[in-house]
XYZ file of N, CA and C in Angstrom:
372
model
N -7.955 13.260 12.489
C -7.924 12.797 11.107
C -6.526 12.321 10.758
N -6.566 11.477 9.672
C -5.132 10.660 9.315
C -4.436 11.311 8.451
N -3.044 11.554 8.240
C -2.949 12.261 6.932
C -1.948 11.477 6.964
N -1.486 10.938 5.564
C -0.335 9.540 4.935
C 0.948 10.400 3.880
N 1.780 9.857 4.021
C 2.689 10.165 3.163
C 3.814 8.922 3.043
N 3.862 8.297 1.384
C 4.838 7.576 0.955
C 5.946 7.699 0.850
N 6.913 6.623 1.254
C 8.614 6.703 1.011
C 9.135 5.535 0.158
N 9.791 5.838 -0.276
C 10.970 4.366 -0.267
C 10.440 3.958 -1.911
N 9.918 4.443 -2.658
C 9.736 4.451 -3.723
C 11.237 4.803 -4.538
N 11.497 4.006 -5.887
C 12.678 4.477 -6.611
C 13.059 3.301 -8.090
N 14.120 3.657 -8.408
C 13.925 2.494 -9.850
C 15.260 1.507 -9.054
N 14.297 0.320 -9.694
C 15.540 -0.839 -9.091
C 15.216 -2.181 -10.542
N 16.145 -2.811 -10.508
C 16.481 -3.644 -11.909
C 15.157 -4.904 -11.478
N 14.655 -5.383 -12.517
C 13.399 -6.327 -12.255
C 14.766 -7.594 -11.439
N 13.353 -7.847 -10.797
C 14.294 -9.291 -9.593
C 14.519 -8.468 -8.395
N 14.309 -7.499 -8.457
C 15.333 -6.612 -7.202
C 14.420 -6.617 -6.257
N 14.373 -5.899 -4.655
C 13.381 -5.308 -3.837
C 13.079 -3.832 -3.665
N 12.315 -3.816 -2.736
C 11.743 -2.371 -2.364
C 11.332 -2.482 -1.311
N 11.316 -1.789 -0.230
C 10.072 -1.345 0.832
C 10.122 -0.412 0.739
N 8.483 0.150 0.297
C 7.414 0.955 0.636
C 6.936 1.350 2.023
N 7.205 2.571 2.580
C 6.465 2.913 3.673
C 5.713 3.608 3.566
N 4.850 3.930 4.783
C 3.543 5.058 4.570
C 3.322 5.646 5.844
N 3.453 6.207 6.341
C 3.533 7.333 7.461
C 2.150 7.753 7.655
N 1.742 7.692 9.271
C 0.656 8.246 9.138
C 0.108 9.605 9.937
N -0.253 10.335 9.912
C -0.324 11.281 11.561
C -1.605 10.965 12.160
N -1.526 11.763 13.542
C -2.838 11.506 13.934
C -3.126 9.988 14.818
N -3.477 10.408 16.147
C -4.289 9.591 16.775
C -4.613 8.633 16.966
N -5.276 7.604 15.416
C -6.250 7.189 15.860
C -5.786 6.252 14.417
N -4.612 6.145 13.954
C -4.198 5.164 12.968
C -4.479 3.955 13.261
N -4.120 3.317 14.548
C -4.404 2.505 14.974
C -5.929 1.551 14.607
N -6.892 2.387 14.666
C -7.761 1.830 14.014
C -8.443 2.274 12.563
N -7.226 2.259 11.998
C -7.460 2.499 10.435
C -7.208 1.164 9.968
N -8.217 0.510 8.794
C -7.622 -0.254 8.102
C -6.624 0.586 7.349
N -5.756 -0.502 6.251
C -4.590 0.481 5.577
C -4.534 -0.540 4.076
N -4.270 -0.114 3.502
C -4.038 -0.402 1.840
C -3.415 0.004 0.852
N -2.417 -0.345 0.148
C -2.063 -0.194 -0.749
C -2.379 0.000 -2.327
N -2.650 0.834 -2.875
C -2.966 0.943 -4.323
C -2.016 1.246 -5.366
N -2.038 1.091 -6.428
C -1.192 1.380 -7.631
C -1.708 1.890 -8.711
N -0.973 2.834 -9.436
C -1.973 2.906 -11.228
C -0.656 3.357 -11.834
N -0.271 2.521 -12.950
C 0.476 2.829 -13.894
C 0.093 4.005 -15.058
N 0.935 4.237 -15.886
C 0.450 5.158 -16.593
C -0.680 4.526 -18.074
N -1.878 5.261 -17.993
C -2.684 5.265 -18.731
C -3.836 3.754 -17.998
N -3.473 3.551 -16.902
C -4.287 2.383 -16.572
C -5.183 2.935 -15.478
N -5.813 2.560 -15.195
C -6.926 2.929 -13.897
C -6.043 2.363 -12.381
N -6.097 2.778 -11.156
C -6.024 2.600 -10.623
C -6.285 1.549 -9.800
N -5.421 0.381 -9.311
C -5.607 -0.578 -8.908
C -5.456 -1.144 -7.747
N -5.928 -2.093 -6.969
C -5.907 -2.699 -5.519
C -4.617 -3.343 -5.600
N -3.809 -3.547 -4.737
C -2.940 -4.228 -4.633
C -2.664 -4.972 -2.995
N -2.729 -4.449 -1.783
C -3.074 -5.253 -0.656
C -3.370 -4.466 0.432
N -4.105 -5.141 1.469
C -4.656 -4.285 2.614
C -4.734 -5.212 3.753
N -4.431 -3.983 4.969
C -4.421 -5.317 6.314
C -5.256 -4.502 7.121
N -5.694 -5.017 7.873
C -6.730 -4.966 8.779
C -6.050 -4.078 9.969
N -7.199 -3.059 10.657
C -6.324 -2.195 11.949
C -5.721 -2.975 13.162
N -5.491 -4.132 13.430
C -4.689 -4.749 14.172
C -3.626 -5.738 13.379
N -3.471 -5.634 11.959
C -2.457 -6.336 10.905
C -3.148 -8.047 11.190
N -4.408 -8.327 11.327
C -4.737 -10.092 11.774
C -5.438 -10.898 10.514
N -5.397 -9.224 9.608
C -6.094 -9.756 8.230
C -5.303 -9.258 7.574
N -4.966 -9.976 6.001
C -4.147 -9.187 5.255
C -4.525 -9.818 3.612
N -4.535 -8.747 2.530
C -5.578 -9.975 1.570
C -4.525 -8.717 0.379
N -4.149 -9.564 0.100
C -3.349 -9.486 -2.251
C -4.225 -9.525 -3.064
N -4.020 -8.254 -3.847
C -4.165 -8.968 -5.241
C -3.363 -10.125 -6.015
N -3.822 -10.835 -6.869
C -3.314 -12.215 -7.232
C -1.853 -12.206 -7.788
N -2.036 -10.745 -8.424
C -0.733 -10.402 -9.552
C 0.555 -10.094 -8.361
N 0.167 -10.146 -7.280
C 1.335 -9.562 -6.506
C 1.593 -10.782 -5.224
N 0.516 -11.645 -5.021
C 0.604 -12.801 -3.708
C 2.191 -13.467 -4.396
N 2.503 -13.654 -2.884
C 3.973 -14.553 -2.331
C 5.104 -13.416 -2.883
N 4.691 -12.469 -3.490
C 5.829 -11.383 -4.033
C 5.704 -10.126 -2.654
N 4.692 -10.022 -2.560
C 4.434 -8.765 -1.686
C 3.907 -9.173 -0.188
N 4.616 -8.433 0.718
C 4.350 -8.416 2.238
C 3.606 -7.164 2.609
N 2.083 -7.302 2.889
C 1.885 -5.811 3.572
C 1.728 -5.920 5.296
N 2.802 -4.952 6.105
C 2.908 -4.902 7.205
C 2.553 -3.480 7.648
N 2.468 -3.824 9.371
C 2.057 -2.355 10.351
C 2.509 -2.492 11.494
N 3.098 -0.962 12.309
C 3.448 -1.229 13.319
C 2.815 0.049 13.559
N 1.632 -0.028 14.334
C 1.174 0.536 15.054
C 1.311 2.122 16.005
N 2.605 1.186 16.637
C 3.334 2.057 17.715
C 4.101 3.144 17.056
N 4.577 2.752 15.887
C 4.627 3.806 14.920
C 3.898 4.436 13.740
N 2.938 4.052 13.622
C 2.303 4.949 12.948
C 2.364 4.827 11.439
N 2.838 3.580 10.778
C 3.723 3.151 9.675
C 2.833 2.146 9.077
N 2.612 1.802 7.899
C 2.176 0.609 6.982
C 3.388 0.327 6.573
N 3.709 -1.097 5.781
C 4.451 -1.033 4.939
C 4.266 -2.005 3.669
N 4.956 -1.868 2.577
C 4.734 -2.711 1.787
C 6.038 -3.243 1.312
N 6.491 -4.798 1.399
C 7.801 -5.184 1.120
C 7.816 -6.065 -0.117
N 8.079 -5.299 -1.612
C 8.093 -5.863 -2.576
C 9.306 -6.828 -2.865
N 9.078 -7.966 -3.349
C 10.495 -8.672 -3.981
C 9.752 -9.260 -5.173
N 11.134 -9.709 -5.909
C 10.806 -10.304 -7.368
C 9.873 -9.588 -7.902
N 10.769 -8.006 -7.971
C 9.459 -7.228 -8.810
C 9.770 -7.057 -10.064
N 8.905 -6.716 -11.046
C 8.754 -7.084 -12.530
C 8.322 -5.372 -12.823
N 8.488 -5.814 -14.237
C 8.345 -4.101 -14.870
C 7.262 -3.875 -14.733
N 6.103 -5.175 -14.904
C 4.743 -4.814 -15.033
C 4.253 -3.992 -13.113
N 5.082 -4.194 -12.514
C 5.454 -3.497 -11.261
C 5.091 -1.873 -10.930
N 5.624 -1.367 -12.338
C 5.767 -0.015 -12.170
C 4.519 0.559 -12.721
N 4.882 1.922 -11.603
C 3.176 2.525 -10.909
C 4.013 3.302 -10.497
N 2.901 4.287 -10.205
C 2.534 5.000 -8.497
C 2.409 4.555 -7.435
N 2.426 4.222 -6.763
C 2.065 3.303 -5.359
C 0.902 3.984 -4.243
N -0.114 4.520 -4.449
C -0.625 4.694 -3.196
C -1.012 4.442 -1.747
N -1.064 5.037 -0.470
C -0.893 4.809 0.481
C -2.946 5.063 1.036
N -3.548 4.173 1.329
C -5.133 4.523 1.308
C -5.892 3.681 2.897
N -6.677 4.871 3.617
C -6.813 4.438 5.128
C -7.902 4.252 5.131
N -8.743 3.715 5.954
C -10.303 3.627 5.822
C -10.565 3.242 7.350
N -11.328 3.361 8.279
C -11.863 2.792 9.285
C -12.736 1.567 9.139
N -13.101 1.193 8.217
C -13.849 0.119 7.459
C -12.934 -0.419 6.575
N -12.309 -1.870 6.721
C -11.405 -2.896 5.996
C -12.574 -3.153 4.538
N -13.613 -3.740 4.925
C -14.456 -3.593 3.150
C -13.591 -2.283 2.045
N -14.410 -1.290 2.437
C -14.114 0.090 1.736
C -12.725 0.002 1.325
N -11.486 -0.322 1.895
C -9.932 -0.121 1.492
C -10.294 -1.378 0.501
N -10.832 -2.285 0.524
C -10.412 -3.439 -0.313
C -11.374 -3.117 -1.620
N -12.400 -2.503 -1.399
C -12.976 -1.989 -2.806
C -12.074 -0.880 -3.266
N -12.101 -0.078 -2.721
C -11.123 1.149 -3.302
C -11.941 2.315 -3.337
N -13.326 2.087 -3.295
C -14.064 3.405 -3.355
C -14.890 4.501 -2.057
N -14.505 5.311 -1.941
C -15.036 6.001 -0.762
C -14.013 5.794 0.191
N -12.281 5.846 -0.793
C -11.421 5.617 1.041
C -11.293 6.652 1.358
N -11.599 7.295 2.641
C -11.467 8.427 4.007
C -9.849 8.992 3.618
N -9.089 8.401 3.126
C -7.552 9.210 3.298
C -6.692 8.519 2.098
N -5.941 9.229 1.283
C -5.308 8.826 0.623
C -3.978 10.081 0.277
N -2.780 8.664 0.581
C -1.829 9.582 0.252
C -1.350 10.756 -1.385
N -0.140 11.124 -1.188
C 0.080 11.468 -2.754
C 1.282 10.661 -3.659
N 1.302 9.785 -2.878
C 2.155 8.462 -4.080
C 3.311 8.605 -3.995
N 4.074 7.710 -4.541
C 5.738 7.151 -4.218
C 5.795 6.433 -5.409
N 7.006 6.845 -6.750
C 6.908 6.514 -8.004
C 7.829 4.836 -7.734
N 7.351 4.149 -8.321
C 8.330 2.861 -8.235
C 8.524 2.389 -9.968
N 9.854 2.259 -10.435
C 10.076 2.055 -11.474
C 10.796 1.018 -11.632
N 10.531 -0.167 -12.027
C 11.315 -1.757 -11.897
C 12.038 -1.565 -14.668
N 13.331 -1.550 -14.200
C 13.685 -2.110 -15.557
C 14.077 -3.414 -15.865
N 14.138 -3.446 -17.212
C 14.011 -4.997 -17.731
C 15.858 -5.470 -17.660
C-alpha cells in the first residue's frame, strides 16, 4: 500500500514560485496514477492536476494550465508539483492523492490514498 506525505509548502509573495513534493512509500508507486488537489478555506475541495503512472499523461485544471507543472520520478518515489506566477487565489491546502486508475484521481472521488496536506499561502 502507498502512503504520501507533502513538502515544500510555505507563504511566498504572489508572482513568486513553489515546488510541491509528495513522497510516496511502498512498492508499487510506480503504478499509481498521482494528483494533486487543493481546498481553500470554506471552499470544497478541488482538482488541480494529475499524471498518469508512467508521467505520458498529464491534464490541469484551467485555473492553473501554463502556471503549473505536474511531474514524477519514479525511481524515487516522488510526484511533484512546480507552481509559478502564483496568485492569492492560489492559497489552499495542497493535497497529495494516488489511485491505480488515472479516471478516479481526475474525478476526485474514491481516491485509494490521500495525503495530509502542505499549507501554501501566496500574498498580495
Amino acid at each position: 500500500q502507498v502512503q504520501l506525505v507533502e513538502s515544500g509548502g510555505g507563504l511566498v509573495q504572489a508572482g513568486g514560485s513553489l515546488r510541491l513534493s509528495c513522497a510516496a512509500s511502498g512498492r508499487t508507486f510506480s503504478t499509481y496514477a498521482m494528483g494533486w488537489f487543493r481546498q481553500a478555506p470554506g471552499k470544497e475541495r478541488e482538482f488541480v492536476a494529475a499524471i498518469s503512472w508512467a508521467g505520458t499523461s498529464k491534464t490541469y485544471a484551467d485555473s492553473v494550465k501554463r502556471r503549473f507543472t505536474i511531474s514524477r520520478t519514479n525511481a524515487k518515489n516522488t510526484v511533484y508539483l512546480q507552481m509559478n506566477s502564483l496568485k492569492p487565489e492560489d492559497t489552499a491546502v495542497y493535497y497529495c492523492a494516488a489511485d491505480i486508475n488515472l479516471r478516479t484521481v481526475l474525478g476526485g472521488t474514491g481516491v485509494d490514498r490521500w495525503g495530509k496536506g502542505t499549507q501554501v499561502t501566496i500574498s498580495s
